mmCIF file of C-alpha atoms in Angstrom:
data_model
loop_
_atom_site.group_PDB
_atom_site.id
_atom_site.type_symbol
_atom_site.label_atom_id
_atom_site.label_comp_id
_atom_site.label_asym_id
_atom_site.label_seq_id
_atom_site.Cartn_x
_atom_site.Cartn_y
_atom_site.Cartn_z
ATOM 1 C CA UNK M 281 -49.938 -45.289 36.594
ATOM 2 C CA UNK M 282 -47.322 -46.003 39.165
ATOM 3 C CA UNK M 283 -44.002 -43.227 39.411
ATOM 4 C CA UNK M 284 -41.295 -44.984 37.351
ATOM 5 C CA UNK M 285 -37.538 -43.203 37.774
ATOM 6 C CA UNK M 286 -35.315 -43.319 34.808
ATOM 7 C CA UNK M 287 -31.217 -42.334 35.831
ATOM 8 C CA UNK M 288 -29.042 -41.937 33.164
ATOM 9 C CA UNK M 289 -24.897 -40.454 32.522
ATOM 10 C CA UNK M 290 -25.360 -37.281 30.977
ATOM 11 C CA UNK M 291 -24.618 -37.811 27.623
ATOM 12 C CA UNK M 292 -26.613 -37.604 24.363
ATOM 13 C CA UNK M 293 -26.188 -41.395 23.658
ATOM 14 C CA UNK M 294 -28.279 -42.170 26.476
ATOM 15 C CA UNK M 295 -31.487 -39.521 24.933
ATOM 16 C CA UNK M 296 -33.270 -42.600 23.097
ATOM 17 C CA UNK M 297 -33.268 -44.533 25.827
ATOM 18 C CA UNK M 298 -35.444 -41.384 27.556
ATOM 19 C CA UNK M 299 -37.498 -41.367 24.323
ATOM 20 C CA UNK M 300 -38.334 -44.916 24.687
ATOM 21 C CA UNK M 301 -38.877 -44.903 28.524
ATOM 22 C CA UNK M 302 -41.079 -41.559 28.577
ATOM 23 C CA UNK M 303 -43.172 -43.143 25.466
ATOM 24 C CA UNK M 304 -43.610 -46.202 26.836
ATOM 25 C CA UNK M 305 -45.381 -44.032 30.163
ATOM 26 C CA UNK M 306 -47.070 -41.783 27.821
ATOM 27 C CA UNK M 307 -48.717 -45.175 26.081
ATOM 28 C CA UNK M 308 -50.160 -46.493 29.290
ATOM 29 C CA UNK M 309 -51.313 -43.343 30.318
ATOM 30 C CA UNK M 310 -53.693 -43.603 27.305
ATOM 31 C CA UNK M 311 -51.789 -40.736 24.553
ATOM 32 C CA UNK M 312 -51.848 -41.407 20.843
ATOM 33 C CA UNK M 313 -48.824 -41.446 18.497
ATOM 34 C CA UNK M 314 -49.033 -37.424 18.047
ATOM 35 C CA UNK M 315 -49.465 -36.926 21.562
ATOM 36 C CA UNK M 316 -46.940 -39.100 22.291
ATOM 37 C CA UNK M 317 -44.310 -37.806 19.915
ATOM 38 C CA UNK M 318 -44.804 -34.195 21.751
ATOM 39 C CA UNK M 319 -44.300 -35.864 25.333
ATOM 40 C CA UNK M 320 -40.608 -37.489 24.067
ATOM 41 C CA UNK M 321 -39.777 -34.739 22.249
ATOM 42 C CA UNK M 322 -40.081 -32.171 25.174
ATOM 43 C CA UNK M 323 -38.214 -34.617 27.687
ATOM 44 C CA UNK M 324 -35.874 -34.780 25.203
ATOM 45 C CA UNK M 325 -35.406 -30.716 24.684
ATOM 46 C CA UNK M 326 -35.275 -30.783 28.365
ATOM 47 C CA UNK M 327 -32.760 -33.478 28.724
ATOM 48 C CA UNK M 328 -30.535 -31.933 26.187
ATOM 49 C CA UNK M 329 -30.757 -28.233 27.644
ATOM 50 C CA UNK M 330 -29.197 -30.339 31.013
ATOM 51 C CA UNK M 331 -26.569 -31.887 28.906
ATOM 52 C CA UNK M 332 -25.457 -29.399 27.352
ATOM 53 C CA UNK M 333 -26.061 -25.982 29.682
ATOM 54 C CA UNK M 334 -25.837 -27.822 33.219
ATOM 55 C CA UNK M 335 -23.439 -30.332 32.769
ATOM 56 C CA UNK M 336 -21.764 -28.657 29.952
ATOM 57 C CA UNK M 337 -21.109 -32.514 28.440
ATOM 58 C CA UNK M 338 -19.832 -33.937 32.106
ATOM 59 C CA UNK M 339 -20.711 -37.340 30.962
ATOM 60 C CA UNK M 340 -19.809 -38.435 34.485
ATOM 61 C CA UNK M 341 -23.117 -36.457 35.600
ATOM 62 C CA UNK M 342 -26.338 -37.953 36.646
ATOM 63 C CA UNK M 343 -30.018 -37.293 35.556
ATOM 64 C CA UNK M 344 -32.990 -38.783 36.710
ATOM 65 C CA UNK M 345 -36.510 -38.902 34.512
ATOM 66 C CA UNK M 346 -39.384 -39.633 36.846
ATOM 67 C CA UNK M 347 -42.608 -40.256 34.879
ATOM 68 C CA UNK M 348 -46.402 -40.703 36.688
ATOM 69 C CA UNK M 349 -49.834 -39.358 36.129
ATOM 70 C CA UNK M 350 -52.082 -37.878 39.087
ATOM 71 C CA UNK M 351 -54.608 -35.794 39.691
ATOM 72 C CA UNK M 352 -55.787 -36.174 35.679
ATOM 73 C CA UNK M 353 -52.341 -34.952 34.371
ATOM 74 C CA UNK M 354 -49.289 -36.956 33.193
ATOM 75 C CA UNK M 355 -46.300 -35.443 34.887
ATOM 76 C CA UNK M 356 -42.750 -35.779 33.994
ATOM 77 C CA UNK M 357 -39.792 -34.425 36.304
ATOM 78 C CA UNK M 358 -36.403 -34.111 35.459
ATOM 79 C CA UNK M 359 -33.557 -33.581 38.304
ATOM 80 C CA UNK M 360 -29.969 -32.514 37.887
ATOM 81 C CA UNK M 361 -27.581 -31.348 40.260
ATOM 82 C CA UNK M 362 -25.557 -29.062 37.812
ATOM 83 C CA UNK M 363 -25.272 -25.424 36.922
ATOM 84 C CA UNK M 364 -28.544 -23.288 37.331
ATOM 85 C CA UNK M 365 -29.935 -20.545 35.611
ATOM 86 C CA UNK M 366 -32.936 -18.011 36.008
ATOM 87 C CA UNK M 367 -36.004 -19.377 33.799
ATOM 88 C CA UNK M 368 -37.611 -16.174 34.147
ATOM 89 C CA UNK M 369 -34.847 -14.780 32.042
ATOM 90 C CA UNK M 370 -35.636 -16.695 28.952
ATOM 91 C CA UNK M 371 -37.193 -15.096 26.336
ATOM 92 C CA UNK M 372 -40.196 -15.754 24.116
ATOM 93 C CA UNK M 373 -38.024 -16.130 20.683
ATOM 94 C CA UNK M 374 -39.113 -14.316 17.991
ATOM 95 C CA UNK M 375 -39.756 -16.831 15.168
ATOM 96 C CA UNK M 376 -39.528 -14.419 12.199
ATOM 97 C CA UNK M 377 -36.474 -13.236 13.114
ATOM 98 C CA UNK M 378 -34.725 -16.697 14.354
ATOM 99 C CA UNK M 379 -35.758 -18.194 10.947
ATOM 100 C CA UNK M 380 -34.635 -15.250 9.001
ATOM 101 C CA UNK M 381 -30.718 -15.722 10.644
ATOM 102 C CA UNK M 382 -30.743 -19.441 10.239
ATOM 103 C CA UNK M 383 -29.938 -19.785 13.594
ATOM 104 C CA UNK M 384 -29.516 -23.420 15.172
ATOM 105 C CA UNK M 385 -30.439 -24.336 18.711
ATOM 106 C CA UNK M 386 -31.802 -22.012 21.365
ATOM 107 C CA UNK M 387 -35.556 -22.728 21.114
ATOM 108 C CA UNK M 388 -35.775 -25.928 23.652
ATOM 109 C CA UNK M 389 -37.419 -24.053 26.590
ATOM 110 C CA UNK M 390 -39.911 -22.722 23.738
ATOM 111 C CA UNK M 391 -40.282 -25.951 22.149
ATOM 112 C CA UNK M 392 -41.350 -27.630 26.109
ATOM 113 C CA UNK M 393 -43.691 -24.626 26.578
ATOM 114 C CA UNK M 394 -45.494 -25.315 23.038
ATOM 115 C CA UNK M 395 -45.265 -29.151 23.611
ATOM 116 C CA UNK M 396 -46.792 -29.635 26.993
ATOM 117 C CA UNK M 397 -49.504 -28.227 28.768
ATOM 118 C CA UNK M 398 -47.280 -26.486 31.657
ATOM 119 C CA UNK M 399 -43.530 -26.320 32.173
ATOM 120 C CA UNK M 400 -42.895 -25.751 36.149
ATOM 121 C CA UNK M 401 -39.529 -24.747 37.171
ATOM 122 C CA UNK M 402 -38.199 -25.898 40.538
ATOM 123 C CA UNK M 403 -34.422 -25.211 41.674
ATOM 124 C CA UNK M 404 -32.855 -25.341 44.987
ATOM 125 C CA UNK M 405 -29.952 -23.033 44.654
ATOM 126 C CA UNK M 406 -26.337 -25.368 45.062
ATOM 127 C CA UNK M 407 -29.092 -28.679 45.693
ATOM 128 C CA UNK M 408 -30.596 -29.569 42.490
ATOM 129 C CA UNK M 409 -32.576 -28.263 39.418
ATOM 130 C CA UNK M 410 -35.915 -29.870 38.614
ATOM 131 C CA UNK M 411 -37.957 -29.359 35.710
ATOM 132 C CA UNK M 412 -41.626 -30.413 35.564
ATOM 133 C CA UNK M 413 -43.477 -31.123 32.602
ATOM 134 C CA UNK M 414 -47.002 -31.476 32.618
ATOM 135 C CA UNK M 415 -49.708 -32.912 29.767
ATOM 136 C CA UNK M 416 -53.121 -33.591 30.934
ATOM 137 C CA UNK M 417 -54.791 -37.012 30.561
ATOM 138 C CA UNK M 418 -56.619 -37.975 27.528
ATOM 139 C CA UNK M 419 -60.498 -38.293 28.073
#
């Protein structure tokens, strides 16, 4: 499948139209509805963790979704140009003890991980902050 790009405002209004453009990839590239669901749902953790912790709601912010597959994997990338962090400093949560506080939110870098294949990290300090997440091809 050919690269598509995807650039959207950051703002949560615009997370179906990721949904639909990342399924739509994930289709051609030959996933089934489960598979599928796990693709949209990680671009979407991924996309909201940029919202919300990078752009901290600047809806005047830009991110692009770049979808392919190569090399037998499906690949998406997400770019944004706003605040970084250390991915190495997330934590693995601990599941009993998030459920037992009723917590809300916190568990999208988790949620990628367990989603996708491999979650790749690449950020050019003061350039950009790109996110890659990776689901191998269907046989």
């Amino acid at each position: 499948m050919k690269k598509q790009t995807l650039k959207i405002d950051s703002k949560t209004e615009q997370l179906i139209t990721v949904r639909d453009f990342v399924s739509q990839a994930a289709y051609a590239s030959g996933f089934n509805d489960e598979e599928v669901s796990k693709i949209a749902l990680a671009v979407d953790e991924a996309c909201t963790n940029v919202i919300k912790h990078a752009y901290q709601y600047d809806a005047k912010k830009k991110i692009s979704i770049t979808v392919g597959d190569s090399n037998g994997n499906f690949e998406v990338s997400i770019v944004d140009s706003g605040k970084q962090f250390d991915p190495k400093k997330i934590k693995q949560p601990d599941m009993k003890e998030y459920l037992s506080s009723y917590r809300r939110g916190g568990l999208g870098v988790y949620l990628m991980k367990s989603l996708m294949d491999k979650v790749e990290y690449d950020i050019e300090p003061g350039k950009r902050n790109q996110v890659r997440l990776i689901k191998q091809l269907p046989r």
